[in-house]
Each structure stands twice: as structure tokens, then as C-alpha cells.
Short mmCIF file of C-alpha atoms in Angstrom, two decimals:
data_model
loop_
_atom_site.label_atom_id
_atom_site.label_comp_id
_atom_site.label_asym_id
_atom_site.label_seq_id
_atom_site.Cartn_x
_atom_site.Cartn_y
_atom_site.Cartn_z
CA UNK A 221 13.71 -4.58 9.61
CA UNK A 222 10.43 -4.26 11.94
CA UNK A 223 8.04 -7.13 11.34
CA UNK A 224 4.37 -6.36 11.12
CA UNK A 225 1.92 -9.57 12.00
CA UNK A 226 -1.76 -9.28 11.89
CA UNK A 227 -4.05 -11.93 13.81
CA UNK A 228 -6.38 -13.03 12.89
CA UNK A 229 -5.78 -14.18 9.38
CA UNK A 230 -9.21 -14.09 8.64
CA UNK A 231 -12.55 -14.22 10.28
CA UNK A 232 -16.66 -14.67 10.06
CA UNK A 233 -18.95 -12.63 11.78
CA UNK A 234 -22.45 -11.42 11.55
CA UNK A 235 -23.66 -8.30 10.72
CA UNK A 236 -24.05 -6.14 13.56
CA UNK A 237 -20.75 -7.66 15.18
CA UNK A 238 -18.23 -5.90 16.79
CA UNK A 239 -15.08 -6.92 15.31
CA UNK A 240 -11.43 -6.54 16.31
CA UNK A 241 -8.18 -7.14 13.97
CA UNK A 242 -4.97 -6.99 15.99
CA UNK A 243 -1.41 -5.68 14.48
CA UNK A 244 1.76 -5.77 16.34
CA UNK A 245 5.00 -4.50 14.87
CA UNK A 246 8.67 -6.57 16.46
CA UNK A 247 9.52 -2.98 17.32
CA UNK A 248 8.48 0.35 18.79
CA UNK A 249 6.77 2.12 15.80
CA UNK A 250 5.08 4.95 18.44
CA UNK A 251 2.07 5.87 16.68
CA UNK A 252 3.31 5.61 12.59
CA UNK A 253 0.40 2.87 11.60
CA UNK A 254 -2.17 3.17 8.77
CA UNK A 255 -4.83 0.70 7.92
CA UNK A 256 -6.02 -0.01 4.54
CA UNK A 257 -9.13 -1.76 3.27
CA UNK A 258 -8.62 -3.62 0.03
CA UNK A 259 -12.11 -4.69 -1.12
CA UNK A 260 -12.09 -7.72 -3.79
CA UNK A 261 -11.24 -6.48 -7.15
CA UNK A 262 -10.47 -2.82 -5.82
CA UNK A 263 -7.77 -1.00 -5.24
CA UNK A 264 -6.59 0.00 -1.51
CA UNK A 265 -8.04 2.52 0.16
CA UNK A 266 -6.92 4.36 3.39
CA UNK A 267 -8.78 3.63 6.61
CA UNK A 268 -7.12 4.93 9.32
CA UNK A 269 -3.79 7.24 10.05
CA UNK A 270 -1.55 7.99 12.92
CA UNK A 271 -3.09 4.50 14.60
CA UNK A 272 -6.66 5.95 15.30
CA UNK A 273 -7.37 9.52 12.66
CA UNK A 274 -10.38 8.20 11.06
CA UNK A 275 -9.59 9.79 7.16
CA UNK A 276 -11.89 11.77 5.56
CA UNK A 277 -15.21 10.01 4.92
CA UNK A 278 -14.82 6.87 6.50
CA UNK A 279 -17.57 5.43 8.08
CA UNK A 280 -17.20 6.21 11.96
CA UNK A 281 -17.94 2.25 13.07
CA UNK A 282 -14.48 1.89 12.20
CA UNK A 283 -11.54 2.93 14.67
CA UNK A 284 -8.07 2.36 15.77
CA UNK A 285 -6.15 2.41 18.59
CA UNK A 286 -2.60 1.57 19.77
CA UNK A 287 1.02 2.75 20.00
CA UNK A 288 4.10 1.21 20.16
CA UNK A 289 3.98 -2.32 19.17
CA UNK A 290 0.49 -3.05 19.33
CA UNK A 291 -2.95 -2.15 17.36
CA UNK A 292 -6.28 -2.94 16.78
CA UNK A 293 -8.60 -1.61 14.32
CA UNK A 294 -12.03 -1.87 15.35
CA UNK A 295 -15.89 -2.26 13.20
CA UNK A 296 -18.00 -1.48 15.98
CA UNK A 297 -21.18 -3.13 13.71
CA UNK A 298 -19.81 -4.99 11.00
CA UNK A 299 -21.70 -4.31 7.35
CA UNK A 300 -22.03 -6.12 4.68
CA UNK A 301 -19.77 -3.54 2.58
CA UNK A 302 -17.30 -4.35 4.98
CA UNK A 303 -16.11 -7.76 3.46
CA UNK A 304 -12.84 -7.00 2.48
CA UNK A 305 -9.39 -7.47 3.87
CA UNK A 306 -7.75 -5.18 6.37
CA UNK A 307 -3.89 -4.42 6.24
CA UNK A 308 -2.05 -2.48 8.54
CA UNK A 309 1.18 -0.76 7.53
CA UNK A 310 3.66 1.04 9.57
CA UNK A 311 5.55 4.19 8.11
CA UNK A 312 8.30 5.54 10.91
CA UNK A 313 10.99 4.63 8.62
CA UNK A 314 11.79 2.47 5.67
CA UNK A 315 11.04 -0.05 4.57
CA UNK A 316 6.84 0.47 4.89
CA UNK A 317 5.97 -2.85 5.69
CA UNK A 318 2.15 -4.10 5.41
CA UNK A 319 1.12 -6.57 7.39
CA UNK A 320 -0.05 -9.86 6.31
CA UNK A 321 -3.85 -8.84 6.00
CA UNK A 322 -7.10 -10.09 7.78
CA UNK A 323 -10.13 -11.21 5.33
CA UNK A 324 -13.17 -10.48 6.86
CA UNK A 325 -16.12 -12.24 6.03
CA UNK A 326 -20.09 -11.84 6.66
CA UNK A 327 -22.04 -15.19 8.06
CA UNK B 248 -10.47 14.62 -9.78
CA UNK B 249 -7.65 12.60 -8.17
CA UNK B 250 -6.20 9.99 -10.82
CA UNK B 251 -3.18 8.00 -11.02
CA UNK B 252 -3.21 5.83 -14.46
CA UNK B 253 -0.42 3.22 -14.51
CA UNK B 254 0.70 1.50 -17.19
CA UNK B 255 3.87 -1.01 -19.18
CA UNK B 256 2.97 -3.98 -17.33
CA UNK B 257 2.92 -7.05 -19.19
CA UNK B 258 4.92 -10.44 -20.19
CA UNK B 259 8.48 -10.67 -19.99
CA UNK B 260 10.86 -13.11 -19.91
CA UNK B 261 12.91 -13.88 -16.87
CA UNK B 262 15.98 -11.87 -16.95
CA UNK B 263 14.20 -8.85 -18.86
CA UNK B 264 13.49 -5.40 -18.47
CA UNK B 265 10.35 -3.53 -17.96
CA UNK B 266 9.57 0.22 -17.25
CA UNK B 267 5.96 1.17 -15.70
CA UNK B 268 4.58 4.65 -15.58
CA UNK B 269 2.20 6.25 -13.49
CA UNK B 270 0.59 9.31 -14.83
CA UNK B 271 -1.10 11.86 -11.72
CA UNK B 272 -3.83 14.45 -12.58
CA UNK B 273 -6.70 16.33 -10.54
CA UNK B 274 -3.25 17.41 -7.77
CA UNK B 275 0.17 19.48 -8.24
CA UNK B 276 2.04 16.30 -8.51
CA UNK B 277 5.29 18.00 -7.98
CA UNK B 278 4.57 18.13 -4.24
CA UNK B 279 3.82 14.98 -3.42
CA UNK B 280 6.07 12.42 -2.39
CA UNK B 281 5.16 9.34 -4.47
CA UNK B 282 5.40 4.99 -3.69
CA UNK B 283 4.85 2.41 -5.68
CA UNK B 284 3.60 -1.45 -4.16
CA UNK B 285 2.87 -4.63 -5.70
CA UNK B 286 0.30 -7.46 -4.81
CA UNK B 287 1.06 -10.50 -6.09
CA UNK B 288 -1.88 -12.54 -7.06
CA UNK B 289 -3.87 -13.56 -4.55
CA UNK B 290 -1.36 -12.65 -1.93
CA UNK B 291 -0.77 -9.27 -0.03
CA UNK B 292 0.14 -5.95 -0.23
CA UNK B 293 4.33 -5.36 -0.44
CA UNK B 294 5.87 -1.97 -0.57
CA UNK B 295 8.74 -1.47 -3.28
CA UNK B 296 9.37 1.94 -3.19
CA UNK B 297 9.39 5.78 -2.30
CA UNK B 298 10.52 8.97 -3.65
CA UNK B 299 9.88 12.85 -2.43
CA UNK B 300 8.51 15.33 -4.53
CA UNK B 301 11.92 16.65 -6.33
CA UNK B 302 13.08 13.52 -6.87
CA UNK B 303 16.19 13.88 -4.87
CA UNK B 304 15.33 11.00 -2.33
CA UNK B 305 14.46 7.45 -2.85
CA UNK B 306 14.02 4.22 -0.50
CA UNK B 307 13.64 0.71 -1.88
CA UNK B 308 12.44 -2.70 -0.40
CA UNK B 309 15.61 -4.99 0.08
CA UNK B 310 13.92 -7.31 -2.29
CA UNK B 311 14.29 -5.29 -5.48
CA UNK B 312 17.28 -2.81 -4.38
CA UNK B 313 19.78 -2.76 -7.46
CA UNK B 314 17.35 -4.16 -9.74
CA UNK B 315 14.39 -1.42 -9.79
CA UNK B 316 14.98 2.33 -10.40
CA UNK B 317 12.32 4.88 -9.09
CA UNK B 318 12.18 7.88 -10.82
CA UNK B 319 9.82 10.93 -12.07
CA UNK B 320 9.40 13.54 -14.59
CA UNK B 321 7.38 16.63 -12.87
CA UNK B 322 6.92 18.19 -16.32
CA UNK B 323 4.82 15.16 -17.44
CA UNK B 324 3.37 14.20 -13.87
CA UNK B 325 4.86 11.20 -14.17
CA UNK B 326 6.30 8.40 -11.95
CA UNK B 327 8.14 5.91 -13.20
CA UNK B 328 9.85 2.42 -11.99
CA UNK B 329 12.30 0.64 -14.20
CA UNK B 330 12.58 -2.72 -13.86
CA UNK B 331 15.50 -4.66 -14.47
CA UNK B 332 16.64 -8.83 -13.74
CA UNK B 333 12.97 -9.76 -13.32
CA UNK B 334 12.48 -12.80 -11.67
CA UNK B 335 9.06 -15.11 -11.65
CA UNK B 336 8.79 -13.54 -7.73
CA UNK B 337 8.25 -10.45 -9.67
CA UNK B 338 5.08 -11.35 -10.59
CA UNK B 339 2.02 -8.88 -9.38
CA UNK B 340 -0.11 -6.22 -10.27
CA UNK B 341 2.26 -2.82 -9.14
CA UNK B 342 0.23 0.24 -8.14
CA UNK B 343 1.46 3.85 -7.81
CA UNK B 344 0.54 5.72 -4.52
CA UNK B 345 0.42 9.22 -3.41
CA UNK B 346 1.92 9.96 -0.26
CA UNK B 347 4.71 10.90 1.66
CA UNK B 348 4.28 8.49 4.97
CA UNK B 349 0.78 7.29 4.72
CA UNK B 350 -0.53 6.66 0.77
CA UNK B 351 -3.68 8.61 0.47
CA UNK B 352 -4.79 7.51 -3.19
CA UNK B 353 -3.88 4.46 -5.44
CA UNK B 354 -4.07 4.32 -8.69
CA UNK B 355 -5.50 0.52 -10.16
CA UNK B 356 -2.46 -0.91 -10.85
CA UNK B 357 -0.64 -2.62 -14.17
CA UNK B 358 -0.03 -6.58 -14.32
CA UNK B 359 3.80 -7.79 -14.76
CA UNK B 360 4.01 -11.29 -15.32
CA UNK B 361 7.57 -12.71 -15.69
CA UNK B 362 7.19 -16.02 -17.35
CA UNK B 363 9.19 -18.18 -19.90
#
């Protein structure tokens, strides 16, 4: 099965930061990788499709990029809504694994 | 109004059985392809399962494959997962997702805890 690690584990930054989260899958995934922001106490919610469609009515500071093996999601001015912890997930085939999530924290 | 309402979690014992169900409104369920995933607590997010819209096609995570059962009733809008041989790695809240390859809407998820 393809392996999905996320670096880094977790991170501080201020707000206004740009901030950068890193996934790489152990194998070719082309462009099959969603990211998901789980907020504390919430549920999941879908950030980013296809490695870099921004879904409906998320904020445009975040973005994605990538194919292949490796992706980044990208908060071009970190927030303070945007504490939460960022998963990516690949979907080409199953099983759909999630990487191991980034926490993201504000200074 | 998208909802997905899951429910059955709760205590079992280790060896027992335990069926959750995920009820969908506010979409025409029947053509959706549906997933469930479980976080256990304080860890990550781990994807169990998958079935399409008919119910004709299923995938499972090695981890519970002969011991969990997807299935749904498209006359009730309803997902289920049966859960059979629990083990105390079983342990998490499990949400229902819809979706076919990306998961678009979660519903907030039903606590198993498999404890003696």
C-alpha cells in the first residue's frame, strides 16, 4: 500500500506567516490528493481537491500544489481561525490513506 | 441542508459486536458513493471503508477486512457498518462521509469504546 507522510508534524507561526505543510506519498499518486482541516472539537472539512482545486468557499490564502509524490499545501497569511491540523489524503485507489497530520499553531 | 447523523457507538466488550448507522438528508443519497473513517482519540484520521451508490461495490482498510461489513439501505438513506471481533485498537469516534474519491461532507461522528 502507498504510504502518505506529512512533515512537519506540527508547527508555530505568527499571524501573517506564510506557511507550508509538505505531503509525499511512497508512490506515484499523479494528482489524486485532498487536504482536510480538522479544527479541535470539529469534524473534517475539505480544503483542497485534485492537489490544488480550492473547494467551494475556502478562503483563497490557502493553496496546493504538487503531483506525483510530492505536495504542499500552502496559508499564504496564516489566521488565527487557522489553528487546526492539516491532513492530506490520497484517493487513486484503495486503500485512502490520510496522512499523519500537521497541527498548526498561532505564536 | 446537508446532514449525516451517525449513531450505535458505545461500550462493548472485546470480542463483541456493534452496528453504527449513518442517516443522510438535505441530498439524493442514493447517488452518492459513501465512506466511513475513524479517529482514535487524540490520534489521526484512518479510512475504514467505501461503498458506491447501489451498494454493489465495497473496499475496506486491511485492518478491519473480515471483521466490519459496509452496507446501506437507499430506502431509509442509510449507511451502515457492522462491526464484528472488536478489539481495544477499535477504539475511536467513526464518522460517515459523502463521497466517491474525495469526502465532501462528514457527519460528527459516534464514539466506540471497546473495553473490559
Amino acid at each position: 500500500d502507498i504510504q502518505m507522510t506529512q512533515s512537519p508534524s506540527s508547527l508555530s507561526a505568527s499571524v501573517g506567516d506564510r506557511v507550508t505543510i509538505t505531503c509525499r506519498a511512497s508512490q506515484g499518486i499523479s494528482s489524486y490528493l485532498a487536504w482536510y482541516q480538522q479544527k479541535p472539537g470539529k469534524v473534517p472539512k475539505l480544503l483542497i481537491y485534485g492537489a490544488s482545486t480550492l473547494q467551494s468557499g475556502v478562503p483563497s490564502r490557502f493553496s496546493g500544489s504538487g503531483s506525483g509524490t510530492d505536495f504542499t499545501l500552502t496559508i499564504s497569511s496564516l489566521q488565527p481561525e487557522d489553528v487546526a491540523t492539516y491532513y492530506c489524503q490520497k484517493y487513486n485507489s484503495a486503500p485512502w490513506t490520510f496522512g499523519q497530520g500537521t497541527k498548526v499553531e498561532v505564536k | 441542508e446537508v446532514q449525516l447523523v451517525e449513531s450505535g457507538g458505545g461500550l462493548v466488550q472485546p470480542g463483541g459486536s456493534l452496528r453504527l448507522s449513518c442517516v443522510a438528508s438535505g441530498f439524493t443519497f442514493n447517488t452518492y458513493w459513501m465512506h466511513w473513517v475513524r479517529q482514535a482519540p487524540g490520534e489521526g484520521l484512518v479510512w475504514i471503508s467505501r461503498m458506491n451508490s447501489d451498494g454493489t461495490i465495497t473496499n475496506y482498510a486491511d485492518s478491519v477486512k473480515g471483521r466490519f461489513t459496509i452496507s446501506r439501505d437507499n430506502a431509509k438513506n442509510t449507511l451502515y457498518l457492522q462491526m464484528n471481533s472488536l478489539r481495544a485498537e477499535d477504539t475511536a469516534v467513526y464518522y460517515c462521509a459523502r463521497g466517491g474519491y474525495i469526502t465532501d461532507f462528514w457527519g460528527q461522528g459516534t464514539l466506540v469504546t471497546v473495553s473490559s
